[in-house]
PDB file of N, CA and C in Angstrom:
ATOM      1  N   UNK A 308       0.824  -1.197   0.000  1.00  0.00           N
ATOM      2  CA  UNK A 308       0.000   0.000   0.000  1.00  0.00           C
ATOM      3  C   UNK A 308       0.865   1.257   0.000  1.00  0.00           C
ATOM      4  N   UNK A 309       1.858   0.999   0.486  1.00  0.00           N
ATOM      5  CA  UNK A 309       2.877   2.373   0.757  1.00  0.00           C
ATOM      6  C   UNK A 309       3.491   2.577  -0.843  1.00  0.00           C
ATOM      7  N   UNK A 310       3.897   1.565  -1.589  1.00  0.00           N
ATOM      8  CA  UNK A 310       3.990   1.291  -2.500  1.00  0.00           C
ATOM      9  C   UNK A 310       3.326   2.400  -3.751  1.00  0.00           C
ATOM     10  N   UNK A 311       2.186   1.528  -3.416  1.00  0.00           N
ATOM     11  CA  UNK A 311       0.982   2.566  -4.106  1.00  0.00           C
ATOM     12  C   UNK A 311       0.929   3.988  -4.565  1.00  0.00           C
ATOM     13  N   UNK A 312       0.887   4.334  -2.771  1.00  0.00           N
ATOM     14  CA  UNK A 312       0.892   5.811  -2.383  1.00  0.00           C
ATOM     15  C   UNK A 312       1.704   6.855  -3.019  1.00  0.00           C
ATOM     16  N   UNK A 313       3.137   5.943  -2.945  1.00  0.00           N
ATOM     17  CA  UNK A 313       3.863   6.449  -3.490  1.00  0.00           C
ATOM     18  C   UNK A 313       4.024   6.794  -5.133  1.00  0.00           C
ATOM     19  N   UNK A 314       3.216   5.867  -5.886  1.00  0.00           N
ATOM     20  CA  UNK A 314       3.253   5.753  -7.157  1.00  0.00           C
ATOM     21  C   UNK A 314       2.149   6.719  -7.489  1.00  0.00           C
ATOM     22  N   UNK A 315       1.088   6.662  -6.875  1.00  0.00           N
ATOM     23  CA  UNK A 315      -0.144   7.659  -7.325  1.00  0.00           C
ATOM     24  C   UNK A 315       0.749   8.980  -7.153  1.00  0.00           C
ATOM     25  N   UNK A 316       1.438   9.771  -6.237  1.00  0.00           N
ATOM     26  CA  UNK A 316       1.799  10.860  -5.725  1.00  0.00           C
ATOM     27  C   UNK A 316       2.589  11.080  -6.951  1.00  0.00           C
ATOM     28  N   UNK A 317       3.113  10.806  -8.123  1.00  0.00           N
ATOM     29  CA  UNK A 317       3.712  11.522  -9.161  1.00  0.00           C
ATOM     30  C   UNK A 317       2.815  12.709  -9.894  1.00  0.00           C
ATOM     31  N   UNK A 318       3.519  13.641 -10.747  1.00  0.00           N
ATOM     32  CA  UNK A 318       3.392  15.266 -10.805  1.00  0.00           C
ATOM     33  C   UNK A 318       2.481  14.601 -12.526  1.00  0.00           C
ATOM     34  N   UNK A 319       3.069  13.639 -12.751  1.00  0.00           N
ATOM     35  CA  UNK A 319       1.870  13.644 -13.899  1.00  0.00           C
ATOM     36  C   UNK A 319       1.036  12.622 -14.108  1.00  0.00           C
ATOM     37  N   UNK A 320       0.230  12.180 -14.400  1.00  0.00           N
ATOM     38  CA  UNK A 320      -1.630  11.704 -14.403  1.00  0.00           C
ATOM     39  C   UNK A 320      -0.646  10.357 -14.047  1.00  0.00           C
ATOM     40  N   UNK A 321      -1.337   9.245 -13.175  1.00  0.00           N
ATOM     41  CA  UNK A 321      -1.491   8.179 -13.355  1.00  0.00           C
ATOM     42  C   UNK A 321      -2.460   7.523 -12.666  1.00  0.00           C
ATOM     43  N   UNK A 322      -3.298   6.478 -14.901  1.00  0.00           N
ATOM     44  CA  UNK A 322      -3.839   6.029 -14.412  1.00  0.00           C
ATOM     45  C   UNK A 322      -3.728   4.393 -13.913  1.00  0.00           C
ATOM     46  N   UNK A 323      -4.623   4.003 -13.232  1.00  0.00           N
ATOM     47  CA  UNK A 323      -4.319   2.608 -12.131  1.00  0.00           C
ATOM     48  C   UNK A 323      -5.414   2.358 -12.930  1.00  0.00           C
ATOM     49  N   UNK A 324      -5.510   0.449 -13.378  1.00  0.00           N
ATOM     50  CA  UNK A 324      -6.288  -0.279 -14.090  1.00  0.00           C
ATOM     51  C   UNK A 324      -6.352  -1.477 -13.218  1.00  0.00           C
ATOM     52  N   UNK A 325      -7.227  -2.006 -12.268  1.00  0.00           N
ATOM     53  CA  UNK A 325      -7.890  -2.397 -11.604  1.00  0.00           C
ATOM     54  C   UNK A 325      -8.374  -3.725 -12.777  1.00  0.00           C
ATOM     55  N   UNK A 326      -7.476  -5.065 -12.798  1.00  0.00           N
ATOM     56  CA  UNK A 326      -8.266  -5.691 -13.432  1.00  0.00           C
ATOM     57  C   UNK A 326      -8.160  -7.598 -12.969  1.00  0.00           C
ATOM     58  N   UNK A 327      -8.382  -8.325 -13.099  1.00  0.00           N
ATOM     59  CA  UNK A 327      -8.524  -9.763 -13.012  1.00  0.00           C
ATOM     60  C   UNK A 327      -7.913 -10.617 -14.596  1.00  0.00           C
ATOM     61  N   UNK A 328      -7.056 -11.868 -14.078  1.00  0.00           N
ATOM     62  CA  UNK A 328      -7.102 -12.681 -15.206  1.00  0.00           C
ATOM     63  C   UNK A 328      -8.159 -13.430 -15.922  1.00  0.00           C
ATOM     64  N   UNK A 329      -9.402 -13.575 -15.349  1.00  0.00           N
ATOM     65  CA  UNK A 329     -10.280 -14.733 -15.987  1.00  0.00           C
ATOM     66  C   UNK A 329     -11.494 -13.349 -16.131  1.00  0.00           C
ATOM     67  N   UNK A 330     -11.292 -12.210 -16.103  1.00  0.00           N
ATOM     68  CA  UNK A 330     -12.352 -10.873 -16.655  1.00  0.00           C
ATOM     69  C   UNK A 330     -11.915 -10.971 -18.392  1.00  0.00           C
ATOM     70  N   UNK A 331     -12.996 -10.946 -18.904  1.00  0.00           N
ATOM     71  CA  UNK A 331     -12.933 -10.523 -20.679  1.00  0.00           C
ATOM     72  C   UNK A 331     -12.692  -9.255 -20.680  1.00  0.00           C
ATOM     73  N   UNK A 332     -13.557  -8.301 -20.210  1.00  0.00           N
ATOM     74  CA  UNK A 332     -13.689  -7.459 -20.928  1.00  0.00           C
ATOM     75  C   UNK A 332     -12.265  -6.621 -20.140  1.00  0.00           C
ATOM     76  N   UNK A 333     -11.226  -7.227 -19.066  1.00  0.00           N
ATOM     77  CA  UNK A 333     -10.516  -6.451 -19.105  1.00  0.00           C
ATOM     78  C   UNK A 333      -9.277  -6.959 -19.797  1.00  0.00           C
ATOM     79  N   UNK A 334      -9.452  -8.219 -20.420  1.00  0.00           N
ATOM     80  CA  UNK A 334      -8.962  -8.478 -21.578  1.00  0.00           C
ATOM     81  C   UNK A 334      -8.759  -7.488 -23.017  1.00  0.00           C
ATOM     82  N   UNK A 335     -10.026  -6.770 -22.743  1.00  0.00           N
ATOM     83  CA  UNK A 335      -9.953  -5.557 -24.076  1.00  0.00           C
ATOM     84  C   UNK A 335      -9.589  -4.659 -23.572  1.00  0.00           C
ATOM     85  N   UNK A 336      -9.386  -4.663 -22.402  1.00  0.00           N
ATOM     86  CA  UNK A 336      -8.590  -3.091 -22.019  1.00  0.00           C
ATOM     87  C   UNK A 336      -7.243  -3.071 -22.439  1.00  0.00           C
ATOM     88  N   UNK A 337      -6.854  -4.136 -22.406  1.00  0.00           N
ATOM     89  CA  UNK A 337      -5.213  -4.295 -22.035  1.00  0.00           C
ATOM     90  C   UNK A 337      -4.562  -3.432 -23.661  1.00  0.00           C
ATOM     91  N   UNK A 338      -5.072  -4.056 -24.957  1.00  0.00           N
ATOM     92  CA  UNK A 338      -4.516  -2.959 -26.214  1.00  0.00           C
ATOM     93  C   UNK A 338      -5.027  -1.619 -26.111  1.00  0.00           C
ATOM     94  N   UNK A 339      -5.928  -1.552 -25.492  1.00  0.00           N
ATOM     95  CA  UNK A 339      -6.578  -0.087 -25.664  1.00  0.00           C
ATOM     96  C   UNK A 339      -5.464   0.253 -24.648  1.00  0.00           C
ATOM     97  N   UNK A 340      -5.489   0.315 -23.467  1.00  0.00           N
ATOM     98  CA  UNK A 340      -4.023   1.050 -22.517  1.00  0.00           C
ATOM     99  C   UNK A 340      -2.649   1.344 -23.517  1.00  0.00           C
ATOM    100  N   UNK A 341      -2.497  -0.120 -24.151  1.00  0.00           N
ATOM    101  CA  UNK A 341      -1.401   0.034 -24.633  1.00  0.00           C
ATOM    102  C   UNK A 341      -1.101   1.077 -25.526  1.00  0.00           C
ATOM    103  N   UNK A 342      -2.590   0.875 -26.288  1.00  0.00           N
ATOM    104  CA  UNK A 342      -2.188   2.104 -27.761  1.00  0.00           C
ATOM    105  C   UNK A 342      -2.600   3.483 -26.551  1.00  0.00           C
ATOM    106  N   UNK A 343      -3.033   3.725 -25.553  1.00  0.00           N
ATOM    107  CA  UNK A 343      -3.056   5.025 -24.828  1.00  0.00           C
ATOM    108  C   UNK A 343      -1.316   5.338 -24.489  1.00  0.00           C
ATOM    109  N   UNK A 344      -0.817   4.339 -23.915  1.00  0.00           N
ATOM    110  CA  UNK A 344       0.496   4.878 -23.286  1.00  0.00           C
ATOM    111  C   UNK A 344       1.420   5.185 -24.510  1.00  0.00           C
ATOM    112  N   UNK A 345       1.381   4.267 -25.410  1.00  0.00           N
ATOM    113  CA  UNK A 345       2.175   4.887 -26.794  1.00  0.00           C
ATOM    114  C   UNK A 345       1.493   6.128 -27.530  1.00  0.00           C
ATOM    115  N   UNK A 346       0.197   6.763 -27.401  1.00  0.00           N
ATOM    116  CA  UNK A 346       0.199   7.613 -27.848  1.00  0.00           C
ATOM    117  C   UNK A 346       0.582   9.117 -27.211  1.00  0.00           C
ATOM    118  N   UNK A 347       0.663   8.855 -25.557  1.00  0.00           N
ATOM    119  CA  UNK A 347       0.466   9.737 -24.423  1.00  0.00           C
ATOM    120  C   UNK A 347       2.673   9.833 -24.260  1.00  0.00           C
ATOM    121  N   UNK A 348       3.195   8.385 -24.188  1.00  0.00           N
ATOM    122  CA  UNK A 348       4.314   8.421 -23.979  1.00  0.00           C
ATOM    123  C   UNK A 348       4.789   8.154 -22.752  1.00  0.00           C
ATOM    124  N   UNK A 349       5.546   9.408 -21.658  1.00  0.00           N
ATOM    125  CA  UNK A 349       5.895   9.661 -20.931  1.00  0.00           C
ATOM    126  C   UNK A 349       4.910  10.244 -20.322  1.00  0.00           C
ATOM    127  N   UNK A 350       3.919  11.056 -20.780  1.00  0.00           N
ATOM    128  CA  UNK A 350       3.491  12.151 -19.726  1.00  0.00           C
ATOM    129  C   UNK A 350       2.118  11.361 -19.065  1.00  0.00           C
ATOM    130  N   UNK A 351       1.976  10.071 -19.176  1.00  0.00           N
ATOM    131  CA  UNK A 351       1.245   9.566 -18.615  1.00  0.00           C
ATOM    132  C   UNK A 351       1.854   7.884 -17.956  1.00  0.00           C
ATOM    133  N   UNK A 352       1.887   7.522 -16.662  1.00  0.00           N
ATOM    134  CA  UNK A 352       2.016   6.326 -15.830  1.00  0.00           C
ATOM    135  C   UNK A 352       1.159   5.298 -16.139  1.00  0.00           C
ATOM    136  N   UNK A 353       0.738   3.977 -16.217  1.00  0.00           N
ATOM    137  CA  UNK A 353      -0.089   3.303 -16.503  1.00  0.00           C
ATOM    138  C   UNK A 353       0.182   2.104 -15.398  1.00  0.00           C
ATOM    139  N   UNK A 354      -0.831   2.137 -14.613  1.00  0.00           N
ATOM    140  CA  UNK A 354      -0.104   0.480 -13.241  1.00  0.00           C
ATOM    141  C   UNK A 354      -1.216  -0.074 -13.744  1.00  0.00           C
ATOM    142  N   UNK A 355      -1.156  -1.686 -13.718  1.00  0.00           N
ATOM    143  CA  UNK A 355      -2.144  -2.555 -13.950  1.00  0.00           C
ATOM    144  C   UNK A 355      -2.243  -3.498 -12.387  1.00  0.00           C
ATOM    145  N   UNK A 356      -3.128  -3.171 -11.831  1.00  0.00           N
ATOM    146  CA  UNK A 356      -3.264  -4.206 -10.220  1.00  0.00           C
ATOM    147  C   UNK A 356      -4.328  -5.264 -10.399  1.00  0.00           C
ATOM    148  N   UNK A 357      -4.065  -6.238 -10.326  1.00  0.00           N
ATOM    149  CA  UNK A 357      -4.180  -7.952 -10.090  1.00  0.00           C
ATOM    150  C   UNK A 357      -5.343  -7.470  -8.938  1.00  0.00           C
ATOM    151  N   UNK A 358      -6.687  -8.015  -8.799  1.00  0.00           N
ATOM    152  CA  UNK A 358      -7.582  -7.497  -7.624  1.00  0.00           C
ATOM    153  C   UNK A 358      -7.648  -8.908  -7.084  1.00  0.00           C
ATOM    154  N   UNK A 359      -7.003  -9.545  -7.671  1.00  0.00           N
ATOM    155  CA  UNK A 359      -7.271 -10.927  -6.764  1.00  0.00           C
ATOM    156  C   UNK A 359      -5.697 -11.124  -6.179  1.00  0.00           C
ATOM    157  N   UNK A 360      -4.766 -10.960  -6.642  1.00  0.00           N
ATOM    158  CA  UNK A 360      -3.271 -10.237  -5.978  1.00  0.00           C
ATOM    159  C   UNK A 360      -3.226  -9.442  -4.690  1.00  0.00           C
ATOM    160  N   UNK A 361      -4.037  -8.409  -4.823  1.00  0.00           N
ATOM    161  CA  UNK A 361      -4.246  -7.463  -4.579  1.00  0.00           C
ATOM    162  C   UNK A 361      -5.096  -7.054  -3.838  1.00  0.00           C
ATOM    163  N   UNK A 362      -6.078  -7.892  -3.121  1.00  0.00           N
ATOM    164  CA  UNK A 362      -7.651  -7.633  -2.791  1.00  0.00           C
ATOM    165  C   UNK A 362      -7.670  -6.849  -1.445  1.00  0.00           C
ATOM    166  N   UNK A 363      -6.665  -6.419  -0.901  1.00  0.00           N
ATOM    167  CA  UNK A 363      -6.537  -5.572   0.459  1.00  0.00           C
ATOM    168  C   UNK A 363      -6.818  -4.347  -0.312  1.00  0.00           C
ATOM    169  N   UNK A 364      -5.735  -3.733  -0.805  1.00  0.00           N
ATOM    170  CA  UNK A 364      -5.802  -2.508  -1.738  1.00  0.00           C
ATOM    171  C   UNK A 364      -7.238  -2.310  -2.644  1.00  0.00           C
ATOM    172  N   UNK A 365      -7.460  -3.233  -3.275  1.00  0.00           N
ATOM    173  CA  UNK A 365      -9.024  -3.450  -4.022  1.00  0.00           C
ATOM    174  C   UNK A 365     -10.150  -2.766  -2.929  1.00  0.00           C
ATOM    175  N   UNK A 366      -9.996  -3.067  -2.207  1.00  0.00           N
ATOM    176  CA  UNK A 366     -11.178  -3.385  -1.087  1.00  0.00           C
ATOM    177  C   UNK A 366     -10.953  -1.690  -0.312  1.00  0.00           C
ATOM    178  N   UNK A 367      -9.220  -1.062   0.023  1.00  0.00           N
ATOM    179  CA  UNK A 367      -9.370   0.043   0.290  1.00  0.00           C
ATOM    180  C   UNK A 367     -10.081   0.872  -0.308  1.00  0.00           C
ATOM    181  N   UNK A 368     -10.021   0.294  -2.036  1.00  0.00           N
ATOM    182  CA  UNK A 368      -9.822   1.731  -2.609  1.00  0.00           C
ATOM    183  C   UNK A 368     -11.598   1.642  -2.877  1.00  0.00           C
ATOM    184  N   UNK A 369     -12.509   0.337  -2.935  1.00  0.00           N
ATOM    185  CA  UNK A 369     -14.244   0.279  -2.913  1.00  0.00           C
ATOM    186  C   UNK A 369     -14.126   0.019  -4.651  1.00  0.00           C
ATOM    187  N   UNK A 370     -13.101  -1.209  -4.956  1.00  0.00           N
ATOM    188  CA  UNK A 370     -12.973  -1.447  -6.151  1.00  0.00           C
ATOM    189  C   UNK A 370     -14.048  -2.624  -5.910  1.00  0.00           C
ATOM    190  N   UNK A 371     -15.278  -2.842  -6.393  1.00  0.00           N
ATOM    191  CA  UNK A 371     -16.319  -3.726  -6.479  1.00  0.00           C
ATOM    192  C   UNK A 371     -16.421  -4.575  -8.166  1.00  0.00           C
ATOM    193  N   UNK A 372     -15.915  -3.945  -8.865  1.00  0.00           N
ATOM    194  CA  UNK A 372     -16.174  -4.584 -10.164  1.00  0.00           C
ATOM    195  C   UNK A 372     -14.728  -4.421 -11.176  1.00  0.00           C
ATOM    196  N   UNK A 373     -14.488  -5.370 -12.025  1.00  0.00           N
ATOM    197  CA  UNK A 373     -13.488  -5.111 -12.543  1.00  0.00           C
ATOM    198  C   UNK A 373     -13.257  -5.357 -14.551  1.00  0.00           C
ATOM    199  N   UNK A 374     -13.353  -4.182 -15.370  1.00  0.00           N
ATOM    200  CA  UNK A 374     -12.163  -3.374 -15.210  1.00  0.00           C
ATOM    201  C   UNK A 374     -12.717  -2.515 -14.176  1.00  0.00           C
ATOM    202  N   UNK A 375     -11.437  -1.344 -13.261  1.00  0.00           N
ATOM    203  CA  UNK A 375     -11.766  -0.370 -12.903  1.00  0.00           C
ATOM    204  C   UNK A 375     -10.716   0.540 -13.285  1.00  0.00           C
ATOM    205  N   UNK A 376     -10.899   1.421 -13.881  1.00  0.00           N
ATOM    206  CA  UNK A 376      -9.993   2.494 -14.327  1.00  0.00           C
ATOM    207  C   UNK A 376      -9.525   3.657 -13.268  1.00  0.00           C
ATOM    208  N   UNK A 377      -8.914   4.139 -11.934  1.00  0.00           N
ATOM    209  CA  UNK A 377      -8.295   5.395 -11.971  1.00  0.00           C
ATOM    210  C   UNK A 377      -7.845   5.734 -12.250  1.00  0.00           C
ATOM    211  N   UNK A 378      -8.319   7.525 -12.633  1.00  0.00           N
ATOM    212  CA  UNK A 378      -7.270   8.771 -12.646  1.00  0.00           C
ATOM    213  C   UNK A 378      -6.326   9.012 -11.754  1.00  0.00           C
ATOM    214  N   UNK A 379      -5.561   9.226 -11.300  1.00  0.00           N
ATOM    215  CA  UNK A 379      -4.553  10.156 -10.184  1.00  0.00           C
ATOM    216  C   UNK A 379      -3.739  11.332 -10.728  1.00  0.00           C
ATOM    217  N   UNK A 380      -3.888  12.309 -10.037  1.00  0.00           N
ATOM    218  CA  UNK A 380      -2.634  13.278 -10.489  1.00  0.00           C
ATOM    219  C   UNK A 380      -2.302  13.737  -8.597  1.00  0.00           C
ATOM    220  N   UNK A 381      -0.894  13.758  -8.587  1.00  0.00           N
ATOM    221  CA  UNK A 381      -0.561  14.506  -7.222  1.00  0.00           C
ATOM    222  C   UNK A 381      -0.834  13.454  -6.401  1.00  0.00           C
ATOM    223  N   UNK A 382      -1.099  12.117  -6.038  1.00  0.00           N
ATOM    224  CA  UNK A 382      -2.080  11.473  -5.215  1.00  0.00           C
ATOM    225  C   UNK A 382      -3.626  11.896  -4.778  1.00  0.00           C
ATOM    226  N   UNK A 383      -4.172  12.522  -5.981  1.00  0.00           N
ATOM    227  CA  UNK A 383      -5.574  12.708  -6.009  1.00  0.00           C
ATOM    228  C   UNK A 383      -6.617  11.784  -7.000  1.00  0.00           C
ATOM    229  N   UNK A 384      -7.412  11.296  -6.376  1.00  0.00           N
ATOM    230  CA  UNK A 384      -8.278  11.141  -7.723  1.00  0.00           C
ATOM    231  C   UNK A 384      -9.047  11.634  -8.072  1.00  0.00           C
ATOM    232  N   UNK A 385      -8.996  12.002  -9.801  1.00  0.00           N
ATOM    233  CA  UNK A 385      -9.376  12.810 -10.123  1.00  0.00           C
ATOM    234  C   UNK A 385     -10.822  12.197 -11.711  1.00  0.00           C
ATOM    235  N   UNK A 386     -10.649  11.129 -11.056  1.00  0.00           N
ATOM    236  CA  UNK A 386     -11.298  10.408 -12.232  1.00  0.00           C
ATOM    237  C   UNK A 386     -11.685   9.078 -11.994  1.00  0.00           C
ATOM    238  N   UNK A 387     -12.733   8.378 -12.603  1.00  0.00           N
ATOM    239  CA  UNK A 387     -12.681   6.584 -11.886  1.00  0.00           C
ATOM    240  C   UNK A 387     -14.135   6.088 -12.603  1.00  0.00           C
ATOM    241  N   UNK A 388     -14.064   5.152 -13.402  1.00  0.00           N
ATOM    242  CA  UNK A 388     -15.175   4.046 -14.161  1.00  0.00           C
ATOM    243  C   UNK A 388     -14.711   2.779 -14.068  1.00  0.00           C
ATOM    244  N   UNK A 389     -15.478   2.054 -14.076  1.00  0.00           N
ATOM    245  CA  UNK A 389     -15.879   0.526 -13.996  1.00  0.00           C
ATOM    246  C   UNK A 389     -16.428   0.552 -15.498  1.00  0.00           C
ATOM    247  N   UNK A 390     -15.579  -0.534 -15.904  1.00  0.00           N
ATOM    248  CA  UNK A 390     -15.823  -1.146 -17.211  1.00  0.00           C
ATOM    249  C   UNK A 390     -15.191  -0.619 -18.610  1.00  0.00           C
ATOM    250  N   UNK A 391     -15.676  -0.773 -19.058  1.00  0.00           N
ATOM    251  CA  UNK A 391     -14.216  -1.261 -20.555  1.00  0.00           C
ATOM    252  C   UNK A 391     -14.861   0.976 -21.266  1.00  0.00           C
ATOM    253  N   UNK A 392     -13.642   1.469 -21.389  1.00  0.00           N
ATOM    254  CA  UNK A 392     -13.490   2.693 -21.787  1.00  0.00           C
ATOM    255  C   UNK A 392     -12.803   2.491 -23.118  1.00  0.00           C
ATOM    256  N   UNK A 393     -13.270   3.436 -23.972  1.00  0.00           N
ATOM    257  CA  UNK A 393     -12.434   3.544 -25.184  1.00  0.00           C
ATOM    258  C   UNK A 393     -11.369   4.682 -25.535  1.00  0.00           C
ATOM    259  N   UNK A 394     -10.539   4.262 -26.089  1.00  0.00           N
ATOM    260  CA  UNK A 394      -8.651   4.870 -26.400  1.00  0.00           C
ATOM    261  C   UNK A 394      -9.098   6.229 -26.047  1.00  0.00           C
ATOM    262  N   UNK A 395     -10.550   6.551 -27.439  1.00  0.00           N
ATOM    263  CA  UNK A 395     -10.088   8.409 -27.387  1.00  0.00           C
ATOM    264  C   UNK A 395     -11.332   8.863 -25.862  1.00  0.00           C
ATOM    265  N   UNK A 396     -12.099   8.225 -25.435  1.00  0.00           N
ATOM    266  CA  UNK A 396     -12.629   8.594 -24.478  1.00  0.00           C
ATOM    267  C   UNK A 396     -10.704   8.463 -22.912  1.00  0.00           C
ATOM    268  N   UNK A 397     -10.438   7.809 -23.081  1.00  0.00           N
ATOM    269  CA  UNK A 397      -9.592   7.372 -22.314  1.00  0.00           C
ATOM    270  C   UNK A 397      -8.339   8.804 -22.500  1.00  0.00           C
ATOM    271  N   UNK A 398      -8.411   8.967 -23.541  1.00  0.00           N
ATOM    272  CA  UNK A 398      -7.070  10.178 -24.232  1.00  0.00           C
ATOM    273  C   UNK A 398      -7.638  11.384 -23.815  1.00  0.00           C
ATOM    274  N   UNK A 399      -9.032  11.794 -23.912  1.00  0.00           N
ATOM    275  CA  UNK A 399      -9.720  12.890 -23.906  1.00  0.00           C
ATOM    276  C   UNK A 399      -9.142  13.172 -22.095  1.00  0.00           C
ATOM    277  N   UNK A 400      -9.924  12.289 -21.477  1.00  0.00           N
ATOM    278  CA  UNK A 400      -9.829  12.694 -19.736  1.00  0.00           C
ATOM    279  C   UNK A 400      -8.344  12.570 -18.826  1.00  0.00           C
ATOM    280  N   UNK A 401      -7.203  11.931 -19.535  1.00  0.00           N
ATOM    281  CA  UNK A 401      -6.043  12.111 -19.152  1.00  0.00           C
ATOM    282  C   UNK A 401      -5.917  13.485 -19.902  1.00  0.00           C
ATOM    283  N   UNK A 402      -5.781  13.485 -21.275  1.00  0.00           N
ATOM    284  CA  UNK A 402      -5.258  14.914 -21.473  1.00  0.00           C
ATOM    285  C   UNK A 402      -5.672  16.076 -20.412  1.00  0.00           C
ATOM    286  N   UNK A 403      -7.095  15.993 -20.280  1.00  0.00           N
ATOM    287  CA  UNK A 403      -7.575  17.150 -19.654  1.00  0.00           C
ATOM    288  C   UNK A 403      -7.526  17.326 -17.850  1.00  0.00           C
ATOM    289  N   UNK A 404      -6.979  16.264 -17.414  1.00  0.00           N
ATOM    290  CA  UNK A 404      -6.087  16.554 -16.413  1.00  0.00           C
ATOM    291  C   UNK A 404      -4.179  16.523 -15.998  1.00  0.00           C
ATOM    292  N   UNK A 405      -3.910  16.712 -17.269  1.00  0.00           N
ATOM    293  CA  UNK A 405      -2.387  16.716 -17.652  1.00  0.00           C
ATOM    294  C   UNK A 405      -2.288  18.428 -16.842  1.00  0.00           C
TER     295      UNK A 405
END
């Protein structure tokens, strides 16, 4: 968890993807992130957390369903959906908290 803390607290957006191995649909997240971080680069973080790995942190954060997408900037969140988001919906709401 300290871990975490520490990783959300960076100066530019990162988002945390909240997902499971035997979930489909966060099976379709996984290229969509990818083509986000190659189009974003650097100025965006991307963590992927295991909720069954993970289910202390899951459970802090009132992760109930999975995919779950957070925003963070600063260690804030600034953003957060359940379920499968698309690239330019996904590009639109990082940009606009860059």
């Amino acid at each position: 968890m300290s871990r975490f803390s520490e990783l959300i607290k960076q100066d530019k957006p990162v988002l945390v993807d909240f997902f499971a191995e035997w979930c489909g649909p966060c099976k379709a997240m996984a290229p969509v992130l990818k083509e986000v971080k190659d189009s974003l680069g650097d100025s965006v973080s991307i963590l992927k957390i295991d909720v069954d790995k993970n289910q202390e942190l899951a459970a802090q954060l009132n992760v109930r369903g999975v995919p779950t997408l957070i925003l963070y900037k600063g260690g804030t969140q600034v953003w957060r959906q359940s379920g499968v988001v698309q690239k330019t919906d996904l590009l639109q709401i990082i940009k606009g908290n860059n």
